């Protein structure tokens, strides 16, 4: 059984972390009769929003009606399902007959396509005669009207110190011996995401009655051993049919699989076959989008067919040789959510402004390089230099390095960077660091003219450039070279405009 289900809190007092949010939710429920407003619970995945809603309903003795916003896009469905529940105030004397409407993924109803649905939810929120909770990851993706007509409570990341006791507790209940180190590691890796931590714990404890640090393969939950064989079949030698069969042995969802393929495909494919293969990936991505929108998981099949059989069929015959496939960069995984795109663009803007390069160069050449160089903040000095140079906040450092935003690592990097900025307010050139990035970025991106290769490939490929790249660290004199390297071609500028347009249309 899934431990996240088994240990789902059944009363509000079992919801960990987020005490303020919890209290606010309770207060909202206790006083609902007097204000009759809906409430929006928002925050990152896995922090207990849904759990808190159900736990609170349980505490109040309110039966719940669940509605998934993206499931029921049309006005009709929302009216019928929620309308009855929420509007029928007839049974409600003294809280008797109260029913709590919980609408998940409420940030998914927006945009032109869902106008009917969005309006239906807005009016429901205004007229509701039953308490209603909307759950969302991105508060600001919700319409003004919804935000203005509801109370809202933010659930923040669950801190490591709140995660550790939950993990210990589960171990005890499951009769599993553990070391402090393993629980701390799991909590650290999943900082902010309690669901992720519980899943990791379960995966680590699978088939064991004792776990220690070595048993935990950090951050690689579910990464099946078979993935490399699978990539070989798809990208090197298999027919479409063989590729499809191989995919059945891989323990990855299409959502993850597409990142593996997208990141590794350009290492083997080139020219027309690469373009064809991207066509299939793009189809697969559309199907994944449909799954997200409708929760109809049977569409996964079409996504899988496209990314597996399609990509294999796009190849010109068999390929030989050995390729160093790598896990999908943090990068491409994150590019898929709007929040992540905003963070990414903010960082790119900083880089563009400070290094005098275009957004496109910043994003495609410099950022992948930074991501490789500062991966998990292992090279701390460089990470601090980066944060100082580009004036990055914790969330940005976290985005680039892949370390959790609230980890001590990231927090202390940001603090040191701030100190460094203050110390060096005048000599801001930050020459030492800028050299390293721009030099390396250019090297890594030298083959990135290929319009189709928009993946994070560079991050995997761009080894720090051997002793050369390293030796420029701390070398003040190479600033001029770096600046020269960073000169933009007119093409780049044009492409940047394109980028911005497509970026905008993403938000429409
Ligand atoms: N604050 C918490 N206290 C106790 N358990 C939690 C908490 N947050 C998450 N969990 C565990 O993680 C599981 C998933 O949490 P839940 O679905 O409530 O998260 P969520 O914030 O609603 O995420 P999403 O935005 O993805 O829906 C729960 O079943 C529970 O096991």
Short mmCIF file of C-alpha atoms and ligand atoms in Angstrom, two decimals:
data_model
loop_
_atom_site.label_atom_id
_atom_site.label_comp_id
_atom_site.label_asym_id
_atom_site.label_seq_id
_atom_site.Cartn_x
_atom_site.Cartn_y
_atom_site.Cartn_z
CA UNK A 1 0.00 0.00 0.00
CA UNK A 2 1.08 3.51 -0.76
CA UNK A 3 2.40 5.03 2.44
CA UNK A 4 1.37 8.52 1.48
CA UNK A 5 -2.22 7.25 1.52
CA UNK A 6 -1.76 5.06 4.56
CA UNK A 7 -0.35 7.93 6.58
CA UNK A 8 -2.53 10.69 5.26
CA UNK A 9 -3.53 12.86 8.22
CA UNK A 10 -7.10 12.27 9.31
CA UNK A 11 -7.35 15.26 11.59
CA UNK A 12 -5.90 18.75 11.28
CA UNK A 13 -3.62 18.23 14.24
CA UNK A 14 -1.77 15.57 12.26
CA UNK A 15 -0.95 17.93 9.44
CA UNK A 16 2.71 18.79 9.93
CA UNK A 17 4.35 22.12 9.47
CA UNK A 18 2.32 25.08 8.26
CA UNK A 19 0.80 25.73 11.65
CA UNK A 20 -0.35 29.19 10.70
CA UNK A 21 -2.06 27.97 7.56
CA UNK A 22 -3.71 25.22 9.52
CA UNK A 23 -5.02 27.65 12.11
CA UNK A 24 -6.28 29.99 9.40
CA UNK A 25 -8.14 27.14 7.74
CA UNK A 26 -9.74 26.13 11.02
CA UNK A 27 -10.73 29.71 11.70
CA UNK A 28 -12.26 29.98 8.24
CA UNK A 29 -14.32 26.85 8.84
CA UNK A 30 -15.43 27.89 12.32
CA UNK A 31 -16.61 31.27 11.11
CA UNK A 32 -17.92 30.23 7.71
CA UNK A 33 -21.50 30.93 8.69
CA UNK A 34 -20.70 34.60 9.20
CA UNK A 35 -18.65 35.32 6.07
CA UNK A 36 -19.72 32.64 3.61
CA UNK A 37 -16.64 33.00 1.51
CA UNK A 38 -14.76 30.27 -0.31
CA UNK A 39 -11.10 29.77 0.52
CA UNK A 40 -8.12 29.10 -1.71
CA UNK A 41 -5.35 26.88 -0.34
CA UNK A 42 -2.27 27.35 -2.43
CA UNK A 43 1.32 26.19 -2.36
CA UNK A 44 3.78 23.77 -3.95
CA UNK A 45 2.87 20.09 -4.44
CA UNK A 46 3.09 17.65 -1.59
CA UNK A 47 2.85 20.06 1.31
CA UNK A 48 -0.53 18.90 2.58
CA UNK A 49 -3.15 21.20 1.06
CA UNK A 50 -5.49 18.43 0.04
CA UNK A 51 -4.80 16.53 3.23
CA UNK A 52 -5.56 19.61 5.33
CA UNK A 53 -8.84 20.17 3.53
CA UNK A 54 -10.01 16.62 4.16
CA UNK A 55 -8.68 16.52 7.70
CA UNK A 56 -10.51 19.71 8.51
CA UNK A 57 -13.75 18.36 7.01
CA UNK A 58 -13.31 15.32 9.16
CA UNK A 59 -12.80 17.45 12.28
CA UNK A 60 -15.91 19.45 11.46
CA UNK A 61 -17.97 16.40 10.61
CA UNK A 62 -18.61 17.77 7.12
CA UNK A 63 -19.01 15.24 4.32
CA UNK A 64 -17.00 16.26 1.28
CA UNK A 65 -17.68 16.53 -2.38
CA UNK A 66 -14.59 16.43 -4.52
CA UNK A 67 -14.29 18.10 -7.81
CA UNK A 68 -11.32 18.27 -10.05
CA UNK A 69 -11.32 21.57 -11.86
CA UNK A 70 -9.59 20.28 -14.93
CA UNK A 71 -11.88 17.29 -15.05
CA UNK A 72 -14.98 19.32 -15.30
CA UNK A 73 -14.17 22.19 -17.47
CA UNK A 74 -17.52 23.03 -18.77
CA UNK A 75 -19.99 25.16 -17.04
CA UNK A 76 -22.52 22.38 -17.17
CA UNK A 77 -20.54 19.92 -15.19
CA UNK A 78 -19.50 22.39 -12.58
CA UNK A 79 -23.01 23.68 -12.26
CA UNK A 80 -24.40 20.22 -11.92
CA UNK A 81 -21.87 18.70 -9.58
CA UNK A 82 -20.80 21.60 -7.44
CA UNK A 83 -23.81 23.78 -7.98
CA UNK A 84 -26.17 21.37 -6.33
CA UNK A 85 -23.89 20.77 -3.45
CA UNK A 86 -22.78 24.30 -2.95
CA UNK A 87 -25.97 26.15 -3.68
CA UNK A 88 -28.48 23.98 -1.94
CA UNK A 89 -28.53 25.87 1.28
CA UNK A 90 -31.81 24.30 2.20
CA UNK A 91 -30.54 21.66 4.56
CA UNK A 92 -28.18 23.81 6.41
CA UNK A 93 -29.77 24.98 9.60
CA UNK A 94 -27.18 25.15 12.33
CA UNK A 95 -24.50 23.50 10.29
CA UNK A 96 -26.57 20.37 9.86
CA UNK A 97 -26.32 19.10 6.35
CA UNK A 98 -23.20 21.10 5.61
CA UNK A 99 -21.14 19.72 2.84
CA UNK A 100 -17.67 20.80 1.94
CA UNK A 101 -16.88 21.21 -1.73
CA UNK A 102 -13.19 20.66 -2.45
CA UNK A 103 -12.03 21.67 -5.88
CA UNK A 104 -8.58 20.47 -6.80
CA UNK A 105 -6.36 22.06 -9.44
CA UNK A 106 -8.28 25.28 -9.33
CA UNK A 107 -5.41 27.03 -11.07
CA UNK A 108 -6.17 24.95 -14.10
CA UNK A 109 -9.29 26.79 -15.06
CA UNK A 110 -8.25 29.82 -16.94
CA UNK A 111 -7.60 31.02 -20.43
CA UNK A 112 -9.84 31.21 -23.42
CA UNK A 113 -10.60 27.56 -23.75
CA UNK A 114 -12.05 27.37 -20.30
CA UNK A 115 -13.86 30.62 -20.19
CA UNK A 116 -17.15 28.94 -19.49
CA UNK A 117 -15.66 26.87 -16.74
CA UNK A 118 -13.84 29.79 -15.18
CA UNK A 119 -16.98 31.86 -15.12
CA UNK A 120 -18.94 28.99 -13.65
CA UNK A 121 -16.47 28.60 -10.83
CA UNK A 122 -16.39 32.35 -10.21
CA UNK A 123 -20.11 32.58 -9.91
CA UNK A 124 -20.23 29.46 -7.82
CA UNK A 125 -17.75 30.99 -5.44
CA UNK A 126 -19.93 34.08 -5.11
CA UNK A 127 -23.23 32.30 -4.66
CA UNK A 128 -22.21 29.22 -2.80
CA UNK A 129 -24.34 28.29 0.13
CA UNK A 130 -21.89 25.60 1.15
CA UNK A 131 -18.29 25.98 2.21
CA UNK A 132 -15.92 25.55 -0.65
CA UNK A 133 -12.17 25.04 -0.79
CA UNK A 134 -10.19 25.65 -3.95
CA UNK A 135 -6.76 24.07 -4.13
CA UNK A 136 -4.04 25.41 -6.36
CA UNK A 137 -0.31 25.32 -6.86
CA UNK A 138 -0.09 28.72 -8.46
CA UNK A 139 -2.21 31.37 -6.80
CA UNK A 140 -1.42 33.93 -9.46
CA UNK A 141 -2.51 31.64 -12.25
CA UNK A 142 -6.03 32.03 -10.96
CA UNK A 143 -8.31 34.69 -12.32
CA UNK A 144 -8.61 38.04 -10.55
CA UNK A 145 -12.23 37.41 -9.99
CA UNK A 146 -11.55 34.19 -8.14
CA UNK A 147 -8.75 35.67 -6.11
CA UNK A 148 -10.80 38.71 -5.17
CA UNK A 149 -13.81 36.72 -4.13
CA UNK A 150 -12.10 34.18 -1.92
CA UNK A 151 -10.06 34.15 1.20
CA UNK A 152 -6.69 32.56 0.70
CA UNK A 153 -4.11 30.71 2.71
CA UNK A 154 -0.65 29.85 1.57
CA UNK A 155 0.90 26.51 2.47
CA UNK A 156 4.64 26.76 2.39
CA UNK A 157 7.26 24.13 1.91
CA UNK A 158 7.42 21.66 4.79
CA UNK A 159 10.78 22.23 6.45
CA UNK A 160 13.26 19.45 6.94
CA UNK A 161 12.85 19.66 10.70
CA UNK A 162 9.14 18.88 10.30
CA UNK A 163 9.76 16.10 7.81
CA UNK A 164 12.24 14.12 9.91
CA UNK A 165 9.79 13.28 12.74
CA UNK A 166 7.17 12.13 10.22
CA UNK A 167 9.65 9.74 8.63
CA UNK A 168 10.79 8.42 12.01
CA UNK A 169 7.24 7.88 13.05
CA UNK A 170 6.41 5.91 9.91
CA UNK A 171 9.52 3.76 10.37
CA UNK A 172 8.45 2.91 13.88
CA UNK A 173 4.94 2.04 12.80
CA UNK A 174 6.27 -0.11 9.96
CA UNK A 175 8.77 -1.80 12.27
CA UNK A 176 11.74 -0.61 10.28
CA UNK A 177 15.04 0.16 11.95
CA UNK A 178 16.69 3.31 10.69
CA UNK A 179 19.72 5.45 11.22
CA UNK A 180 19.44 9.17 11.79
CA UNK A 181 21.55 9.71 8.71
CA UNK A 182 19.16 8.04 6.30
CA UNK A 183 16.11 9.86 7.60
CA UNK A 184 17.95 13.14 7.51
CA UNK A 185 19.17 12.49 3.99
CA UNK A 186 15.71 11.73 2.73
CA UNK A 187 14.30 14.80 4.46
CA UNK A 188 17.08 16.96 3.08
CA UNK A 189 16.69 15.76 -0.49
CA UNK A 190 12.96 16.34 -0.37
CA UNK A 191 13.13 19.55 1.53
CA UNK A 192 9.77 21.18 1.22
CA UNK A 193 7.91 18.17 -0.13
CA UNK A 194 6.60 15.81 2.51
CA UNK A 195 4.89 13.58 0.01
CA UNK A 196 8.17 13.14 -1.87
CA UNK A 197 9.95 12.29 1.36
CA UNK A 198 7.40 9.64 2.29
CA UNK A 199 7.64 8.13 -1.18
CA UNK A 200 11.42 8.04 -0.98
CA UNK A 201 11.24 6.43 2.42
CA UNK A 202 8.93 3.73 1.12
CA UNK A 203 11.14 3.08 -1.90
CA UNK A 204 14.23 2.92 0.30
CA UNK A 205 12.60 0.56 2.79
CA UNK A 206 11.18 -1.75 0.16
CA UNK A 207 12.13 -5.32 1.09
CA UNK A 208 14.23 -4.25 4.08
CA UNK A 209 13.69 -4.13 7.80
CA UNK A 210 16.66 -1.91 8.42
CA UNK A 211 17.74 1.11 6.41
CA UNK A 212 20.84 3.26 6.50
CA UNK A 213 22.26 6.08 4.46
CA UNK A 214 23.76 3.83 1.81
CA UNK A 215 20.38 2.34 1.03
CA UNK A 216 19.08 5.67 -0.13
CA UNK A 217 19.95 6.63 -3.64
CA UNK A 218 19.43 10.31 -3.33
CA UNK A 219 17.00 12.01 -5.60
CA UNK A 220 16.80 9.06 -7.95
CA UNK A 221 13.54 7.65 -6.72
CA UNK A 222 12.02 5.22 -9.17
CA UNK A 223 14.90 5.49 -11.54
CA UNK A 224 14.76 2.03 -12.88
CA UNK A 225 17.87 0.22 -13.86
CA UNK A 226 16.35 -0.63 -17.20
CA UNK A 227 16.26 2.91 -18.45
CA UNK A 228 19.66 2.79 -20.14
CA UNK A 229 18.83 -0.43 -21.96
CA UNK A 230 15.58 1.15 -23.00
CA UNK A 231 17.35 4.22 -24.35
CA UNK A 232 19.67 1.94 -26.31
CA UNK A 233 16.73 0.20 -27.93
CA UNK A 234 14.92 3.43 -28.78
CA UNK A 235 17.84 5.61 -29.80
CA UNK A 236 20.24 3.06 -31.27
CA UNK A 237 19.02 -0.24 -32.53
CA UNK A 238 15.39 -1.16 -31.97
CA UNK A 239 12.50 -1.11 -34.41
CA UNK A 240 9.40 0.81 -33.44
CA UNK A 241 7.85 -2.37 -32.18
CA UNK A 242 10.87 -3.42 -30.16
CA UNK A 243 11.06 0.03 -28.65
CA UNK A 244 7.47 -0.18 -27.58
CA UNK A 245 8.04 -3.57 -25.97
CA UNK A 246 11.13 -2.29 -24.18
CA UNK A 247 9.10 0.54 -22.72
CA UNK A 248 6.94 -1.93 -20.81
CA UNK A 249 9.96 -2.93 -18.75
CA UNK A 250 10.79 0.59 -17.72
CA UNK A 251 9.43 1.72 -14.43
CA UNK A 252 8.90 5.35 -15.38
CA UNK A 253 5.77 7.26 -16.21
CA UNK A 254 5.61 8.88 -19.65
CA UNK A 255 5.91 12.23 -17.87
CA UNK A 256 9.41 11.31 -16.77
CA UNK A 257 10.30 9.19 -19.73
CA UNK A 258 9.89 12.05 -22.17
CA UNK A 259 12.57 14.00 -20.31
CA UNK A 260 15.00 11.11 -20.56
CA UNK A 261 14.40 10.83 -24.28
CA UNK A 262 14.42 14.52 -24.97
CA UNK A 263 17.70 15.04 -23.16
CA UNK A 264 19.53 12.08 -24.67
CA UNK A 265 18.14 11.98 -28.19
CA UNK A 266 20.32 14.79 -29.58
CA UNK A 267 23.41 12.86 -28.54
CA UNK A 268 22.61 10.19 -31.13
CA UNK A 269 20.32 11.81 -33.66
CA UNK A 270 21.16 14.50 -36.14
CA UNK A 271 19.75 16.44 -39.05
CA UNK A 272 16.48 15.31 -40.55
CA UNK A 273 16.03 12.32 -38.26
CA UNK A 274 16.41 14.61 -35.26
CA UNK A 275 13.78 16.95 -36.65
CA UNK A 276 11.41 14.03 -37.29
CA UNK A 277 12.00 12.70 -33.81
CA UNK A 278 11.21 16.10 -32.27
CA UNK A 279 7.95 15.99 -34.17
CA UNK A 280 7.05 12.81 -32.32
CA UNK A 281 8.17 14.24 -28.99
CA UNK A 282 6.03 17.25 -29.58
CA UNK A 283 3.04 15.02 -30.22
CA UNK A 284 3.82 13.05 -27.09
CA UNK A 285 3.95 16.29 -25.14
CA UNK A 286 0.53 17.27 -26.42
CA UNK A 287 -0.91 14.01 -25.17
CA UNK A 288 0.76 14.50 -21.82
CA UNK A 289 -0.84 17.92 -21.69
CA UNK A 290 -4.21 16.32 -22.36
CA UNK A 291 -3.65 13.87 -19.55
CA UNK A 292 -2.85 16.73 -17.20
CA UNK A 293 -5.89 18.64 -18.33
CA UNK A 294 -8.40 15.82 -18.24
CA UNK A 295 -6.83 13.34 -15.83
CA UNK A 296 -7.65 10.74 -18.41
CA UNK A 297 -4.66 8.50 -18.05
CA UNK A 298 -5.58 6.32 -20.99
CA UNK A 299 -4.00 9.04 -23.15
CA UNK A 300 -0.64 8.07 -21.71
CA UNK A 301 -0.66 5.30 -24.28
CA UNK A 302 -0.53 7.77 -27.16
CA UNK A 303 2.17 9.78 -25.44
CA UNK A 304 4.15 6.58 -24.96
CA UNK A 305 3.66 5.45 -28.56
CA UNK A 306 4.91 8.76 -29.89
CA UNK A 307 7.95 9.11 -27.70
CA UNK A 308 8.94 5.47 -28.02
CA UNK A 309 7.86 3.91 -31.30
CA UNK A 310 7.78 7.29 -33.02
CA UNK A 311 11.26 8.29 -31.98
CA UNK A 312 12.65 4.86 -32.86
CA UNK A 313 11.00 4.98 -36.28
CA UNK A 314 12.38 8.46 -36.95
CA UNK A 315 15.93 7.12 -36.79
CA UNK A 316 17.85 6.41 -40.04
CA UNK A 317 18.60 2.74 -39.46
CA UNK A 318 20.67 1.39 -36.60
CA UNK A 319 23.33 3.30 -34.76
CA UNK A 320 26.51 1.88 -33.33
CA UNK A 321 28.87 3.08 -30.68
CA UNK A 322 28.39 3.88 -27.07
CA UNK A 323 26.76 7.04 -25.83
CA UNK A 324 26.99 8.46 -22.38
CA UNK A 325 23.29 8.80 -21.62
CA UNK A 326 22.47 10.79 -18.54
CA UNK A 327 19.42 11.46 -16.42
CA UNK A 328 17.29 14.35 -17.55
CA UNK A 329 18.68 17.59 -16.30
CA UNK A 330 16.82 19.32 -13.59
CA UNK A 331 16.45 21.90 -16.17
CA UNK A 332 14.22 20.26 -18.74
CA UNK A 333 12.04 18.77 -16.04
CA UNK A 334 11.35 22.20 -14.67
CA UNK A 335 10.82 23.92 -17.97
CA UNK A 336 7.42 22.33 -18.14
CA UNK A 337 5.66 24.33 -15.49
CA UNK A 338 4.79 27.96 -15.77
CA UNK A 339 6.14 28.88 -12.37
CA UNK A 340 9.45 27.33 -13.33
CA UNK A 341 9.47 29.23 -16.60
CA UNK A 342 9.03 32.49 -14.74
CA UNK A 343 11.93 31.68 -12.46
CA UNK A 344 14.04 30.65 -15.41
CA UNK A 345 13.24 33.86 -17.27
CA UNK A 346 14.03 35.98 -14.27
CA UNK A 347 17.48 34.44 -14.01
CA UNK A 348 18.01 34.83 -17.74
CA UNK A 349 17.12 38.49 -17.47
CA UNK A 350 19.67 39.03 -14.74
CA UNK A 351 22.35 37.31 -16.76
CA UNK A 352 21.38 39.19 -19.90
CA UNK A 353 21.52 42.53 -18.12
CA UNK A 354 24.76 41.92 -16.31
CA UNK A 355 26.71 40.08 -18.99
CA UNK A 356 25.31 42.12 -21.85
CA UNK A 357 24.04 39.11 -23.76
CA UNK A 358 20.63 38.31 -25.14
CA UNK A 359 18.04 36.40 -23.13
CA UNK A 360 18.45 33.58 -25.57
CA UNK A 361 22.18 33.28 -25.05
CA UNK A 362 21.66 33.55 -21.33
CA UNK A 363 19.14 30.77 -21.34
CA UNK A 364 20.60 28.41 -23.83
CA UNK A 365 24.30 28.84 -23.39
CA UNK A 366 25.06 30.33 -20.03
CA UNK A 367 22.41 28.85 -17.78
CA UNK A 368 23.04 25.19 -18.69
CA UNK A 369 26.68 25.78 -18.03
CA UNK A 370 25.96 27.37 -14.67
CA UNK A 371 23.69 24.46 -13.81
CA UNK A 372 26.49 22.00 -14.47
CA UNK A 373 29.13 23.97 -12.65
CA UNK A 374 27.08 24.63 -9.55
CA UNK A 375 25.18 21.35 -9.44
CA UNK A 376 23.95 20.79 -5.89
CA UNK A 377 26.15 23.67 -4.74
CA UNK A 378 29.07 21.25 -4.60
CA UNK A 379 31.37 23.95 -5.84
CA UNK A 380 30.24 26.35 -3.17
CA UNK A 381 32.55 29.19 -3.97
CA UNK A 382 31.41 29.30 -7.52
CA UNK A 383 27.79 29.09 -6.47
CA UNK A 384 28.24 32.06 -4.14
CA UNK A 385 29.99 33.96 -6.91
CA UNK A 386 27.12 33.23 -9.26
CA UNK A 387 24.50 34.34 -6.75
CA UNK A 388 26.47 37.50 -6.01
CA UNK A 389 27.13 38.37 -9.64
CA UNK A 390 23.59 37.90 -10.83
CA UNK A 391 21.91 38.98 -7.61
CA UNK A 392 20.01 35.74 -7.25
CA UNK A 393 17.59 34.86 -4.47
CA UNK A 394 17.19 31.46 -2.87
CA UNK A 395 14.59 30.26 -5.36
CA UNK A 396 16.86 31.14 -8.26
CA UNK A 397 19.89 29.46 -6.75
CA UNK A 398 17.72 26.45 -6.08
CA UNK A 399 16.51 26.43 -9.67
CA UNK A 400 20.03 26.45 -11.09
CA UNK A 401 21.72 24.12 -8.65
CA UNK A 402 18.91 21.67 -8.04
CA UNK A 403 19.29 22.03 -4.27
CA UNK A 404 16.14 22.73 -2.29
CA UNK A 405 15.25 26.36 -1.80
CA UNK A 406 15.03 26.06 1.96
CA UNK A 407 18.11 23.95 2.48
CA UNK A 408 20.86 25.36 4.64
CA UNK A 409 23.12 25.05 1.64
CA UNK A 410 21.11 27.41 -0.51
CA UNK A 411 20.24 29.78 2.30
CA UNK A 412 23.85 30.15 3.31
CA UNK A 413 24.96 30.61 -0.29
CA UNK A 414 22.51 33.46 -0.65
CA UNK A 415 23.65 35.04 2.61
CA UNK A 416 27.29 34.85 1.64
CA UNK A 417 26.51 36.22 -1.78
CA UNK A 418 24.79 39.16 -0.23
CA UNK A 419 27.77 39.81 1.99
CA UNK A 420 30.07 39.54 -0.96
CA UNK A 421 27.98 42.01 -2.89
CA UNK A 422 28.06 44.48 -0.06
CA UNK A 423 31.83 44.09 0.33
CA UNK A 424 32.48 44.52 -3.33
CA UNK A 425 29.82 47.06 -4.13
CA UNK A 426 32.26 49.10 -6.13
CA UNK A 427 34.29 46.51 -7.97
CA UNK A 428 31.18 44.76 -9.11
CA UNK A 429 32.83 43.48 -12.27
CA UNK A 430 32.94 40.04 -10.60
CA UNK A 431 35.46 39.34 -13.32
CA UNK A 432 36.67 36.09 -11.95
CA UNK A 433 33.32 34.50 -12.16
CA UNK A 434 32.00 36.07 -15.30
CA UNK A 435 35.00 34.77 -17.14
CA UNK A 436 34.28 31.29 -16.12
CA UNK A 437 30.68 31.37 -17.12
CA UNK A 438 30.92 33.13 -20.40
CA UNK A 439 33.96 31.19 -21.51
CA UNK A 440 32.42 27.91 -20.65
CA UNK A 441 29.01 28.91 -21.82
CA UNK A 442 30.34 29.71 -25.22
CA UNK A 443 32.24 26.50 -25.45
CA UNK A 444 29.26 24.49 -24.37
CA UNK A 445 26.96 26.25 -26.75
CA UNK A 446 29.23 26.36 -29.75
CA UNK A 447 27.18 23.78 -31.56
CA UNK A 448 23.84 25.08 -30.50
CA UNK A 449 22.90 26.75 -33.75
CA UNK A 450 20.56 23.92 -34.32
CA UNK A 451 17.18 25.45 -33.68
CA UNK A 452 15.64 22.19 -32.72
CA UNK A 453 18.10 21.40 -29.99
CA UNK A 454 16.37 23.44 -27.36
CA UNK A 455 16.82 20.80 -24.73
CA UNK A 456 19.17 20.99 -21.81
CA UNK A 457 21.60 18.86 -23.66
CA UNK A 458 24.32 21.40 -23.18
CA UNK A 459 24.12 20.91 -19.47
CA UNK A 460 24.99 17.26 -19.81
CA UNK A 461 27.58 17.70 -22.46
CA UNK A 462 29.37 20.71 -21.16
CA UNK A 463 32.02 19.31 -18.92
CA UNK A 464 33.78 22.21 -17.32
CA UNK A 465 36.18 22.27 -20.21
CA UNK A 466 39.09 20.56 -18.54
CA UNK A 467 41.98 22.46 -17.10
CA UNK A 468 41.38 25.37 -19.42
CA UNK A 469 37.98 26.23 -18.17
CA UNK A 470 39.15 25.81 -14.61
CA UNK A 471 42.20 27.95 -14.95
CA UNK A 472 40.25 30.99 -16.00
CA UNK A 473 38.55 31.02 -12.64
CA UNK A 474 40.07 33.88 -10.76
CA UNK A 475 41.79 35.28 -13.80
CA UNK A 476 40.87 38.91 -14.04
CA UNK A 477 42.43 39.48 -17.43
CA UNK A 478 40.10 37.38 -19.47
CA UNK A 479 37.21 39.77 -19.05
CA UNK A 480 37.76 41.26 -22.46
CA UNK A 481 37.77 37.85 -24.10
CA UNK A 482 34.62 36.95 -22.36
CA UNK A 483 32.93 40.11 -23.48
CA UNK A 484 34.07 39.50 -27.02
CA UNK A 485 32.77 35.96 -26.92
CA UNK A 486 29.48 37.21 -25.72
CA UNK A 487 28.88 39.42 -28.74
CA UNK A 488 25.50 38.80 -30.15
CA UNK A 489 24.73 38.01 -33.74
CA UNK A 490 21.71 39.72 -35.27
CA UNK A 491 20.12 36.31 -35.61
CA UNK A 492 20.21 35.90 -31.92
CA UNK A 493 18.36 39.12 -31.41
CA UNK A 494 15.65 38.10 -33.80
CA UNK A 495 15.32 34.77 -32.17
CA UNK A 496 15.03 36.45 -28.83
CA UNK A 497 11.98 38.31 -30.02
CA UNK A 498 10.50 35.06 -31.14
CA UNK A 499 11.21 33.56 -27.81
CA UNK A 500 9.52 36.33 -26.02
CA UNK A 501 6.50 36.08 -28.16
CA UNK A 502 6.12 32.42 -27.68
CA UNK A 503 6.74 32.97 -24.00
CA UNK A 504 3.88 35.41 -23.88
CA UNK A 505 1.53 33.24 -25.78
CA UNK A 506 2.19 30.51 -23.24
CA UNK A 507 0.47 32.68 -20.74
CA UNK A 508 -2.58 33.51 -22.78
N1 LIG B 1 1.71 18.67 6.07
C1 LIG B 1 1.58 17.35 6.01
N2 LIG B 1 1.38 16.61 7.13
C2 LIG B 1 1.26 15.29 7.06
N3 LIG B 1 1.31 14.58 5.90
C3 LIG B 1 1.51 15.25 4.77
C4 LIG B 1 1.64 16.66 4.77
N4 LIG B 1 1.84 17.06 3.53
C5 LIG B 1 1.83 15.97 2.75
N5 LIG B 1 1.64 14.87 3.50
C6 LIG B 1 1.65 13.50 3.00
O1 LIG B 1 1.76 13.61 1.59
C7 LIG B 1 0.59 13.13 0.96
C8 LIG B 1 0.16 14.09 -0.12
O2 LIG B 1 -0.20 15.32 0.43
P1 LIG B 1 -1.34 16.22 -0.20
O3 LIG B 1 -2.01 15.54 -1.32
O4 LIG B 1 -2.17 16.73 0.89
O5 LIG B 1 -0.44 17.36 -0.75
P2 LIG B 1 -0.91 18.62 -1.60
O6 LIG B 1 -0.21 19.80 -1.02
O7 LIG B 1 -2.37 18.69 -1.70
O8 LIG B 1 -0.24 18.29 -2.96
P3 LIG B 1 -0.80 18.57 -4.46
O9 LIG B 1 -0.68 20.03 -4.69
O10 LIG B 1 0.13 17.77 -5.29
O11 LIG B 1 -2.20 18.06 -4.48
C9 LIG B 1 -0.42 12.96 2.06
O12 LIG B 1 -1.22 11.84 1.79
C10 LIG B 1 0.42 12.72 3.28
O13 LIG B 1 0.76 11.39 3.38
#
